[in-house]
XYZ file of C-alpha atoms in Angstrom:
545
model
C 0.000 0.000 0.000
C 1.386 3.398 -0.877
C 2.396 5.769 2.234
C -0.165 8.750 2.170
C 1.397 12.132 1.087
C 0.605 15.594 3.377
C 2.081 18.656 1.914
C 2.989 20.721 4.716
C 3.730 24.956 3.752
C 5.430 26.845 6.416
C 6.101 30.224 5.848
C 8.881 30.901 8.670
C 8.676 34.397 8.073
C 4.835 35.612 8.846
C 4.546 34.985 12.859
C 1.482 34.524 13.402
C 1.455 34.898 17.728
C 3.344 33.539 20.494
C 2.585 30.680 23.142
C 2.506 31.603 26.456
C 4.391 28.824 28.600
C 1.211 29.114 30.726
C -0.537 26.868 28.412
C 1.068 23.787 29.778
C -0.089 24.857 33.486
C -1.891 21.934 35.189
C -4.614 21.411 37.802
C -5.291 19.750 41.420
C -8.954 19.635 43.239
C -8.586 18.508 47.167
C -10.635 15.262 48.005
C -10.643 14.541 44.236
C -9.892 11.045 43.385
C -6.070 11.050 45.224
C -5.279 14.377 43.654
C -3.884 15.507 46.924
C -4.010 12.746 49.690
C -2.536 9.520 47.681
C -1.157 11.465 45.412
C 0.694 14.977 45.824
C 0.570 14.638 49.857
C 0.962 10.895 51.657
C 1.522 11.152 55.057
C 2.755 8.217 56.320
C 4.525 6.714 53.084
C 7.989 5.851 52.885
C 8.007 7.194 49.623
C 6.705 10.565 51.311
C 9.044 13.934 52.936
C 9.917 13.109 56.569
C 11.232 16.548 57.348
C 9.803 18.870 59.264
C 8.252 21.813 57.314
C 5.277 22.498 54.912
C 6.747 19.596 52.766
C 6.299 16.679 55.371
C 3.995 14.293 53.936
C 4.683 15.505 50.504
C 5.346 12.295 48.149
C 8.716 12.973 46.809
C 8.457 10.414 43.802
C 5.652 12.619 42.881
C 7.236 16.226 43.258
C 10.172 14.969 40.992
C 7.648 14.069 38.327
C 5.874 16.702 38.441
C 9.237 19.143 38.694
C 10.692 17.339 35.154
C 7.703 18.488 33.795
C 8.542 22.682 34.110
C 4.713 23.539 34.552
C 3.345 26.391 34.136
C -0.114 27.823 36.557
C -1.303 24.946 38.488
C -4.504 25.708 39.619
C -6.108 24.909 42.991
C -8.256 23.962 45.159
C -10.131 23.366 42.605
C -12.588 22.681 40.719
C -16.238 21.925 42.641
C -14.598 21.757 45.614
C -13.582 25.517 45.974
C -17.016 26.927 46.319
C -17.098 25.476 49.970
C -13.739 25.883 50.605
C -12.394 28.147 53.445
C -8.895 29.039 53.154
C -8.485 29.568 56.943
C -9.362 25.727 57.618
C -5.944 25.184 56.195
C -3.669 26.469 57.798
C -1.450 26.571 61.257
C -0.615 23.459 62.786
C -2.048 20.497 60.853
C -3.295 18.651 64.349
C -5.500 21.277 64.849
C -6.898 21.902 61.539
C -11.223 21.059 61.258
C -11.807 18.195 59.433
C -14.916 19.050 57.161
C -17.752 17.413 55.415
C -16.560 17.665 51.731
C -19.822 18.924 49.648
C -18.525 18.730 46.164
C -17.426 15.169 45.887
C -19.042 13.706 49.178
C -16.163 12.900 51.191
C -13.946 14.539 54.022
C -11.522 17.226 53.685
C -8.219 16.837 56.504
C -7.235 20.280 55.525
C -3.828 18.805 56.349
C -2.706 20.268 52.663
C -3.624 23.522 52.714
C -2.365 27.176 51.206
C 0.946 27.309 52.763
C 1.860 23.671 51.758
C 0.491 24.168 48.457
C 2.310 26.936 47.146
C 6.292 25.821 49.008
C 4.960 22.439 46.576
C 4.853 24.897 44.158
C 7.985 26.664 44.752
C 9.967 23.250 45.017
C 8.439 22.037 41.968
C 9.055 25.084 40.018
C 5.581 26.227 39.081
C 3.593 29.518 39.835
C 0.441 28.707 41.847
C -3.429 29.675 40.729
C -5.738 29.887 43.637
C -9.109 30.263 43.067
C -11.499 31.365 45.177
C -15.421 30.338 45.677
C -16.434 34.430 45.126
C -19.191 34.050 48.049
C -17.529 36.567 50.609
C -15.672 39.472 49.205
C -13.998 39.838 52.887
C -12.519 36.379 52.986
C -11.213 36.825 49.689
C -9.415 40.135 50.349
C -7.676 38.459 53.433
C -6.975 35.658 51.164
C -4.807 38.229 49.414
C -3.459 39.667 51.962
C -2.485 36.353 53.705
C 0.017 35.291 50.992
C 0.558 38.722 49.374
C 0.880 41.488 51.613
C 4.331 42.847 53.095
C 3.231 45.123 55.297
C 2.727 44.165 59.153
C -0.940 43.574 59.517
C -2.053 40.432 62.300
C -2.641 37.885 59.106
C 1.203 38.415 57.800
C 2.346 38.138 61.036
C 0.234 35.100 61.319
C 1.543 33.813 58.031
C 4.856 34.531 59.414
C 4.135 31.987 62.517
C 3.088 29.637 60.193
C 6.384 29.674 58.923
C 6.677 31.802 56.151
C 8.088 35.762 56.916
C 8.413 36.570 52.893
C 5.142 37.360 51.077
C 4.284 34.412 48.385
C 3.674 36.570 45.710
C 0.419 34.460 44.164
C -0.251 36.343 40.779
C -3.270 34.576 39.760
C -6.123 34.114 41.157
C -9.778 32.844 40.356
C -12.709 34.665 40.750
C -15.062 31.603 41.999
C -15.715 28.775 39.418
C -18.887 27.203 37.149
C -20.956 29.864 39.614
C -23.256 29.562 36.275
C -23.959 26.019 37.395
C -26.360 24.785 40.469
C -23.742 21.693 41.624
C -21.875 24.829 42.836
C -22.284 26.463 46.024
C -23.051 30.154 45.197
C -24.459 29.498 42.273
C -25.747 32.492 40.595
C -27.365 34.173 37.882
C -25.308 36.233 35.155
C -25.961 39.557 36.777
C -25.737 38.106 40.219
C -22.352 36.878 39.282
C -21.364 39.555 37.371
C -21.888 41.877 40.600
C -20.174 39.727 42.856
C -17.163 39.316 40.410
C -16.702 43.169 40.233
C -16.839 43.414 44.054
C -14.412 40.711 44.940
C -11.983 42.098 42.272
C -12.052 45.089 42.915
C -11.086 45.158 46.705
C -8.582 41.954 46.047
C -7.039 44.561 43.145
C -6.873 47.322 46.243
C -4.728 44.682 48.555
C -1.982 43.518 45.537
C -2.860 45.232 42.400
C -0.651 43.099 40.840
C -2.701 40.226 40.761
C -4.017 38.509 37.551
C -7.603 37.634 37.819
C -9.679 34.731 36.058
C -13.348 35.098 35.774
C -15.521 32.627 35.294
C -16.340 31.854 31.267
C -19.423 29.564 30.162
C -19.073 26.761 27.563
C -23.053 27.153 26.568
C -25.971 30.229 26.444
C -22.228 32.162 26.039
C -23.751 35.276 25.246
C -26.235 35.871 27.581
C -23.834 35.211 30.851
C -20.469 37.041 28.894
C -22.180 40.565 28.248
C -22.984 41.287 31.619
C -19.576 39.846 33.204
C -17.922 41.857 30.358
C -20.121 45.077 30.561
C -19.553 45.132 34.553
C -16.793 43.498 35.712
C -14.632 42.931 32.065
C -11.997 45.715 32.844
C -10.809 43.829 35.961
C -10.455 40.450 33.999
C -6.941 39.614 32.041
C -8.846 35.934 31.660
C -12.281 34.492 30.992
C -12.125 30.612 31.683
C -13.222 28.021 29.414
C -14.260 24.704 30.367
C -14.304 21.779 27.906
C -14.193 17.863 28.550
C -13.884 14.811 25.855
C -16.082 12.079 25.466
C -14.583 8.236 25.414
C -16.065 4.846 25.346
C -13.737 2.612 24.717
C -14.174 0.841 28.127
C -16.836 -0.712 26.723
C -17.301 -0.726 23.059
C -13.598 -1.689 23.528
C -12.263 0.560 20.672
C -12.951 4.364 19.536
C -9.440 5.633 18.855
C -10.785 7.794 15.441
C -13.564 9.385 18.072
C -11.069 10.368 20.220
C -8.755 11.774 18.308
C -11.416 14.064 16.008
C -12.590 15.665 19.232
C -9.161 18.108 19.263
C -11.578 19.661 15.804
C -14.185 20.435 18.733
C -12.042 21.507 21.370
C -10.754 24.260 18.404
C -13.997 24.983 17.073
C -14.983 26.003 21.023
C -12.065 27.908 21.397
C -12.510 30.146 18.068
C -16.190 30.779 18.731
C -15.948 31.805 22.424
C -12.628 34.156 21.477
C -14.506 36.002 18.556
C -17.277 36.353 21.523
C -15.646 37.374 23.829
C -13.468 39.908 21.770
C -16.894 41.447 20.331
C -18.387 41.924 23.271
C -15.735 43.973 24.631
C -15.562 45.760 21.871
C -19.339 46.696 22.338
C -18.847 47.478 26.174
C -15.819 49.570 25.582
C -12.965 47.447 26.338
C -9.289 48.450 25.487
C -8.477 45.131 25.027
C -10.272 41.714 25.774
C -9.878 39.439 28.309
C -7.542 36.289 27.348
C -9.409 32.553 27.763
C -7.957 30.772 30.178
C -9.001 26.838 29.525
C -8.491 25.730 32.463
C -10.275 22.739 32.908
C -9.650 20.198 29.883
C -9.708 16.253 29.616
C -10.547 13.126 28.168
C -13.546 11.806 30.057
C -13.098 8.220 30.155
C -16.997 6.612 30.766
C -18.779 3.809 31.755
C -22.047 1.954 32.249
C -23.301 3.416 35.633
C -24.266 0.093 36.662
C -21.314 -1.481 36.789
C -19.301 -1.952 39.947
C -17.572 1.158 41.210
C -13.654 1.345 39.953
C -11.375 1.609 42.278
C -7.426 2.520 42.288
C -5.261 -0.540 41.350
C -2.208 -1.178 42.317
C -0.390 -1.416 38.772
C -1.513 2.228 38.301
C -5.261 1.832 36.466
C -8.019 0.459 37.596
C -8.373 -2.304 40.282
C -9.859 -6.025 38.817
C -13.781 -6.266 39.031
C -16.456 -8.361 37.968
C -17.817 -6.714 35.000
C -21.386 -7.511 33.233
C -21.880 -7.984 29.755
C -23.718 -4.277 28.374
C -25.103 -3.308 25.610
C -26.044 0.183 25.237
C -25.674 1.473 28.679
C -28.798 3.676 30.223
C -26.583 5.859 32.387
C -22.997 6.584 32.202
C -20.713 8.269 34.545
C -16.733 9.271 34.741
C -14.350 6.325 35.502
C -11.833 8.444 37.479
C -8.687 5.940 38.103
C -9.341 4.898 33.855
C -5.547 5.086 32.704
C -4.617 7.327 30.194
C -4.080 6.067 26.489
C -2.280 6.979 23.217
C -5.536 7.821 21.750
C -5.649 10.029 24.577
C -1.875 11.255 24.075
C -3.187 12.132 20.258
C -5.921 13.891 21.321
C -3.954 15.991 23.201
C -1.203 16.847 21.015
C -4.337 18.219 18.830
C -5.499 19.972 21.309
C -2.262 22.012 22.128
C -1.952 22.560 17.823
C -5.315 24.213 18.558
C -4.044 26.406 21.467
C -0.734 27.477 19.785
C -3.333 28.756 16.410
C -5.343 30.628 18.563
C -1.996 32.948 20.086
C -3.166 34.713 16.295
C -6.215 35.793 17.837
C -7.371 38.986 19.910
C -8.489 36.886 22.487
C -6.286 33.657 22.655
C -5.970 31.027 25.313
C -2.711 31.841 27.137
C -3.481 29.996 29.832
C -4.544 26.210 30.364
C -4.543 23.345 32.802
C -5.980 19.800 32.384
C -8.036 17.889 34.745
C -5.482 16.372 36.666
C -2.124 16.698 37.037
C -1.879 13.557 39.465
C -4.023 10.553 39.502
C -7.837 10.937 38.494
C -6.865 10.296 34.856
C -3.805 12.664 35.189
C -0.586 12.747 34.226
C 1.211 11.503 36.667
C -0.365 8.523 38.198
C 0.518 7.359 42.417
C -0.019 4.270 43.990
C 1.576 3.564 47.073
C 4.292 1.199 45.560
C 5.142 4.250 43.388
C 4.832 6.595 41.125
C 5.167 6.969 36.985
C 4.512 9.423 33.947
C 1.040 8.502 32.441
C 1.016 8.427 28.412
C -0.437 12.138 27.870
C 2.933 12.878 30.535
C 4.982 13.270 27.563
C 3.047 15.250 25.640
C 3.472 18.273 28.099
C 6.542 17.174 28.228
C 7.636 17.147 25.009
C 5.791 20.439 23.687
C 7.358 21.941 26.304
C 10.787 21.367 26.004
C 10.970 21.022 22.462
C 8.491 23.602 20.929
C 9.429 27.401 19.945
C 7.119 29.676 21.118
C 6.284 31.929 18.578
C 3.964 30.329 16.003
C 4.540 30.526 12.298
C 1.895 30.433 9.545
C 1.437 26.827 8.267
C -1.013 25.007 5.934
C -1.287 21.049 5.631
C -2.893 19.753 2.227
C -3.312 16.242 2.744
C -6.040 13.111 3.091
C -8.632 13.491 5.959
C -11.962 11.206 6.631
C -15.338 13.013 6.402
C -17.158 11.752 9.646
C -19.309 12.944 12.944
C -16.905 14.104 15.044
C -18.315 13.787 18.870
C -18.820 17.236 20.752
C -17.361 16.241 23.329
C -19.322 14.903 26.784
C -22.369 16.832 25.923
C -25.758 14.750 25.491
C -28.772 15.055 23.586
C -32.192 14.435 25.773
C -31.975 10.336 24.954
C -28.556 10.523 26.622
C -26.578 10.342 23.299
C -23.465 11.914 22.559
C -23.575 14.716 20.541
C -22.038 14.920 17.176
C -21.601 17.028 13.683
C -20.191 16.396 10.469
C -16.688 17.514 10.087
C -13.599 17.044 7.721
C -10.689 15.230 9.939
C -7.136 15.804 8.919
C -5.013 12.421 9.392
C -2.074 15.049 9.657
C -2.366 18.315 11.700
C 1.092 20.587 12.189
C 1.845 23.531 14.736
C 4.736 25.250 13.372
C 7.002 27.328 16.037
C 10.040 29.353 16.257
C 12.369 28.716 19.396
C 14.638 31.375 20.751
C 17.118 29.999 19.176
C 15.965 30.407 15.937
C 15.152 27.157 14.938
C 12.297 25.950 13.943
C 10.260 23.257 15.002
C 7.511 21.108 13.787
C 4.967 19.111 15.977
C 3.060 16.773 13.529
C 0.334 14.358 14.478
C -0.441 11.623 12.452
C -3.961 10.621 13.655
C -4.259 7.683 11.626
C -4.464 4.507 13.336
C -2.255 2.195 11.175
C -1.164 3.582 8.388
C 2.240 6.149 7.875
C 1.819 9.694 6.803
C 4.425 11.082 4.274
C 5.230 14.918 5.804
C 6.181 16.355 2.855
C 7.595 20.022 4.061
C 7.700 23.445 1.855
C 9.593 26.245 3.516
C 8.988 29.633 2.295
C 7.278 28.870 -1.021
C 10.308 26.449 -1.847
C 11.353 22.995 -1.315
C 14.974 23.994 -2.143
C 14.770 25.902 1.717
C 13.625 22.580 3.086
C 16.721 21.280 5.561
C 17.761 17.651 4.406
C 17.566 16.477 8.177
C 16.058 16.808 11.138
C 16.712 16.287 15.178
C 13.296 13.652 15.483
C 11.247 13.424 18.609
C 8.600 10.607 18.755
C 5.988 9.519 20.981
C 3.153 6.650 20.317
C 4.837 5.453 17.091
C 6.070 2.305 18.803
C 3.356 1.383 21.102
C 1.441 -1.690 20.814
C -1.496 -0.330 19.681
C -3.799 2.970 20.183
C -5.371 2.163 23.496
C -1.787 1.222 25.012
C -0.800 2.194 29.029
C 1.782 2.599 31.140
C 1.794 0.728 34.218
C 4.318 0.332 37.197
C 5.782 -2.942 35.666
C 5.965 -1.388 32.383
C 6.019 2.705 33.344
C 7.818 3.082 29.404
C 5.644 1.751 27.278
C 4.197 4.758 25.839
C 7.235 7.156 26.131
C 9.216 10.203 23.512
C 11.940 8.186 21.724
C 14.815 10.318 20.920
C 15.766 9.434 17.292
C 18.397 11.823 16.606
C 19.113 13.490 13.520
C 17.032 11.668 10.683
C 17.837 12.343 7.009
C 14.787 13.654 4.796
C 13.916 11.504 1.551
C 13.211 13.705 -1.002
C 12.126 16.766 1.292
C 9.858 14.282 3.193
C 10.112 12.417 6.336
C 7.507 9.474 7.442
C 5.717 9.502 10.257
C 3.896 5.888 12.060
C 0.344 5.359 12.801
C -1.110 7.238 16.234
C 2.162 9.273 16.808
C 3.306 12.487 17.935
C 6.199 13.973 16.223
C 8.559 17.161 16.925
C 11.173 18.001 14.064
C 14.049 20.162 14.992
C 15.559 21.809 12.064
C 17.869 23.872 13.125
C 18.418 27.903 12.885
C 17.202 28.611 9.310
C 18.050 32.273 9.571
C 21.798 31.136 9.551
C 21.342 28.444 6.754
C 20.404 30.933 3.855
């Protein structure tokens, strides 16, 4: 069989935007599926910090992970569980913290992790912290602020200084409550109700650090009706709106639906384009100077199942513990199987995903900020157990995008096959319970092209068919005489057993990046396998010509 052909144009000398590194920020929710306790915090484990200080507890297989990574925001507490949340039930000595009824999820919260732990995690793992708050008390807010912000001697610094920390913590972004548009939330509200609040709690947060980067809270439906009040009111506090968009997979029991998985990275982009052009219209209309950013920062793969089957549970390999399973049909109910392990369908979805982020750095209102739901455990990237800890397959996506990626995005076209099919809209059902789809044209290859600081340039190519090769066929500049002759190839997926491969702790590099060096070009062309991600390095072209 012939290797399909994709003509790839880059033109390296149009930029089109730049990434911000904040789009690979990540995401914890306390009393989420071992986000935080099993996961990021262990007390008790050998595998865990034993000295004394706002680390003890703190897994350290897990902070090493997570610190090869070089995230950007990570957001927390959440997620559902912030609008209950009260900051002051976590912190001061951990023996004498409350131990709460947990309303979002239906457990307990220890509050042994709480704000001073969370952000020395994120100073030893190298990340900037994102706290969000639940936006139902403008005063506990402000002395949020002040709490890990302020420098000058008021009784909360002094108390922060007891706790162990003299130095403000410097916490530049912050969330104005989250999915207030939604009744699981406590606080829910309506758009002008929110809008209101939003204004409020910015405005006297802004008057303790006005420093501080706020996120307010976006809508992924009824956009317009919830975004020109927010806007209209409380827009000129905002530098983000957030954006909220989860996957649909069912391969847990129809066994396979790599190409389903996969084509929902077309949704995720068509989501993204609609709600910037919104967004940057509507603050036109209401007098903006400029509009707010999107920050998507909730994003996954929702991994489901037949409600009726027996609850999944963490196993110890790093998926999902063995059960008796019934044979099902077409289930009535499904629901979210948390401890699911990530796949390469689910690393190729994501790769698409971040192509879609990187085209949107064009537009007035980008996403330059984004974390997926999770970074640790609950069908995250970095999975726990407590015989240890390993990189999940989606791991090295972040991880490889990056490291390896430039940052400022050049114009690029791909002219190649695709599959005409109904492309899933992600975990949004119709009244029988149905997925969602439309009609859309699927690229089998899809390219983000990126200048590094260097000056080189680099290409991250997906090839989203299942088993067959894709020819990358690359034009530089109107020319294939500018096309280099080789390239410094990164791969991940190409080798793995098949499209709904795992890592587990026996076998934690099954799905990993394989270095392949510098690989000559054949004929201006380069080949690239079935379900794979693929970054080409080709050096400073500025120099070359």
């Amino acid at each position: 069989m012939p290797v399909r052909e994709a003509l790839v144009t880059v033109d390296t000398r149009r930029p089109v935007g730049r990434i911000d590194d904040d789009v690979y920020g990540h995401f914890l929710e306390s009393a989420f599926f071992g986000n935080i306790e099993g996961g990021v915090f262990d007390e008790g484990s050998p595998l865990s910090v034993d000295e004394p200080g706002p680390l003890r507890g703190v897994r350290a297989d897990v902070l090493e992970l997570c610190r090869e990574l070089g995230p950007g925001p990570i957001r927390w507490p959440g997620g559902n569980f912030t609008s209950a949340y009260h900051w002051e039930d976590g912190i001061g000595p951990r023996d004498a913290r409350p131990t709460r009824l947990e309303l979002a999820w239906g457990g307990l919260e220890s509050n042994r992790f709480g704000t001073d732990e969370f952000l020395a995690w994120c100073e030893a793992v190298g990340a900037e912290p994102y706290l969000v708050h639940s936006c139902r008390d403008v005063d506990e807010a402000v002395r949020w602020v002040e709490y890990t912000n302020a420098a000058r001697d008021t009784t909360l610094t002094a108390l922060r200084a007891r706790n162990g920390r003299a130095e403000p913590w410097g916490v530049r972004y912050w969330g104005v409550g989250n999915e207030v548009y939604g009744p699981w939330q406590m606080g829910h509200r309506s758009a002008d109700e929110y809008a209101a609040a939003a204004r409020e709690h910015a405005l006297f947060m802004r008057q303790v650090d006005p420093s501080i980067r706020l996120i307010g809270v976006g809508i992924p439906w009824r956009q317009e009706e919830w975004t020109r009040p927010l806007l209209a009111r409380a827009g000129a506090f905002f530098d983000h709106l957030s954006l909220h968009l989860y996957g649909a997979s069912t391969h847990l029991w129809t066994g396979d639906d790599y190409d389903q998985v996969v084509a929902q990275s077309l949704y995720f982009e068509r989501e993204i384009n609609t709600y910037s052009r919104l967004v940057t219209a509507i603050s036109a209309e209401v007098g903006l100077e400029r509009p707010p950013a999107l920050a998507l920062d909730e994003w996954n793969m929702r991994h489901l199942e037949p409600a009726d089957w027996p609850d999944p549970e963490a196993g110890d390999d790093g998926g999902v513990a063995p059960r008796d399973l019934p044979d099902t049909g077409e289930p009535g109910r499904v629901r979210v199987n948390r401890w699911s392990p990530r796949t390469v369908a689910d690393l190729v979805f994501s790769a698409g995903v971040f192509h879609a982020i990187h085209r949107s750095a064009g537009l007035p209102s980008p996403v330059s900020m984004a974390n997926p739901v999770n970074l640790v455990n609950a069908n995250g990237l970095v999975v726990a157990r407590p015989g240890g800890a390993l990189r999940s397959a989606i791991y090295h996506v972040w991880h490889l995008y990056r490291h390896h990626l430039g940052r400022t995005v050049l114009a690029s076209e791909v002219d190649g096959p695709a599959r005409s099919t109904a492309v899933r809209l992600g975990d949004n059902r119709g009244p029988d319970g149905r997925l969602l789809t439309a009609p859309m044209t699927v690229p089998y290859l899809d390219v983000s092209a990126t200048r590094a600081d260097d000056g080189s340039v680099r290409i991250a190519a997906v090839n989203r068919h299942r088993d067959e090769s894709v020819r990358l066929r690359l034009v530089l500049d109107g020319s294939a005489a500018n096309t280099p002759g080789h390239a410094h190839v990164r791969t991940l997926g190409a080798d793995a057993p098949g499209p709904h491969a795992v890592n587990t702790l026996d076998a934690p590099d099954t799905v990993a990046v394989r270095d392949l060096g510098r690989v000559e070009a054949t004929g201006g062309a380069w080949d690239l396998a079935p379900h794979s991600v693929t970054v080409l390095a080709l050096g400073d072209l500025r120099g070359e010509r």
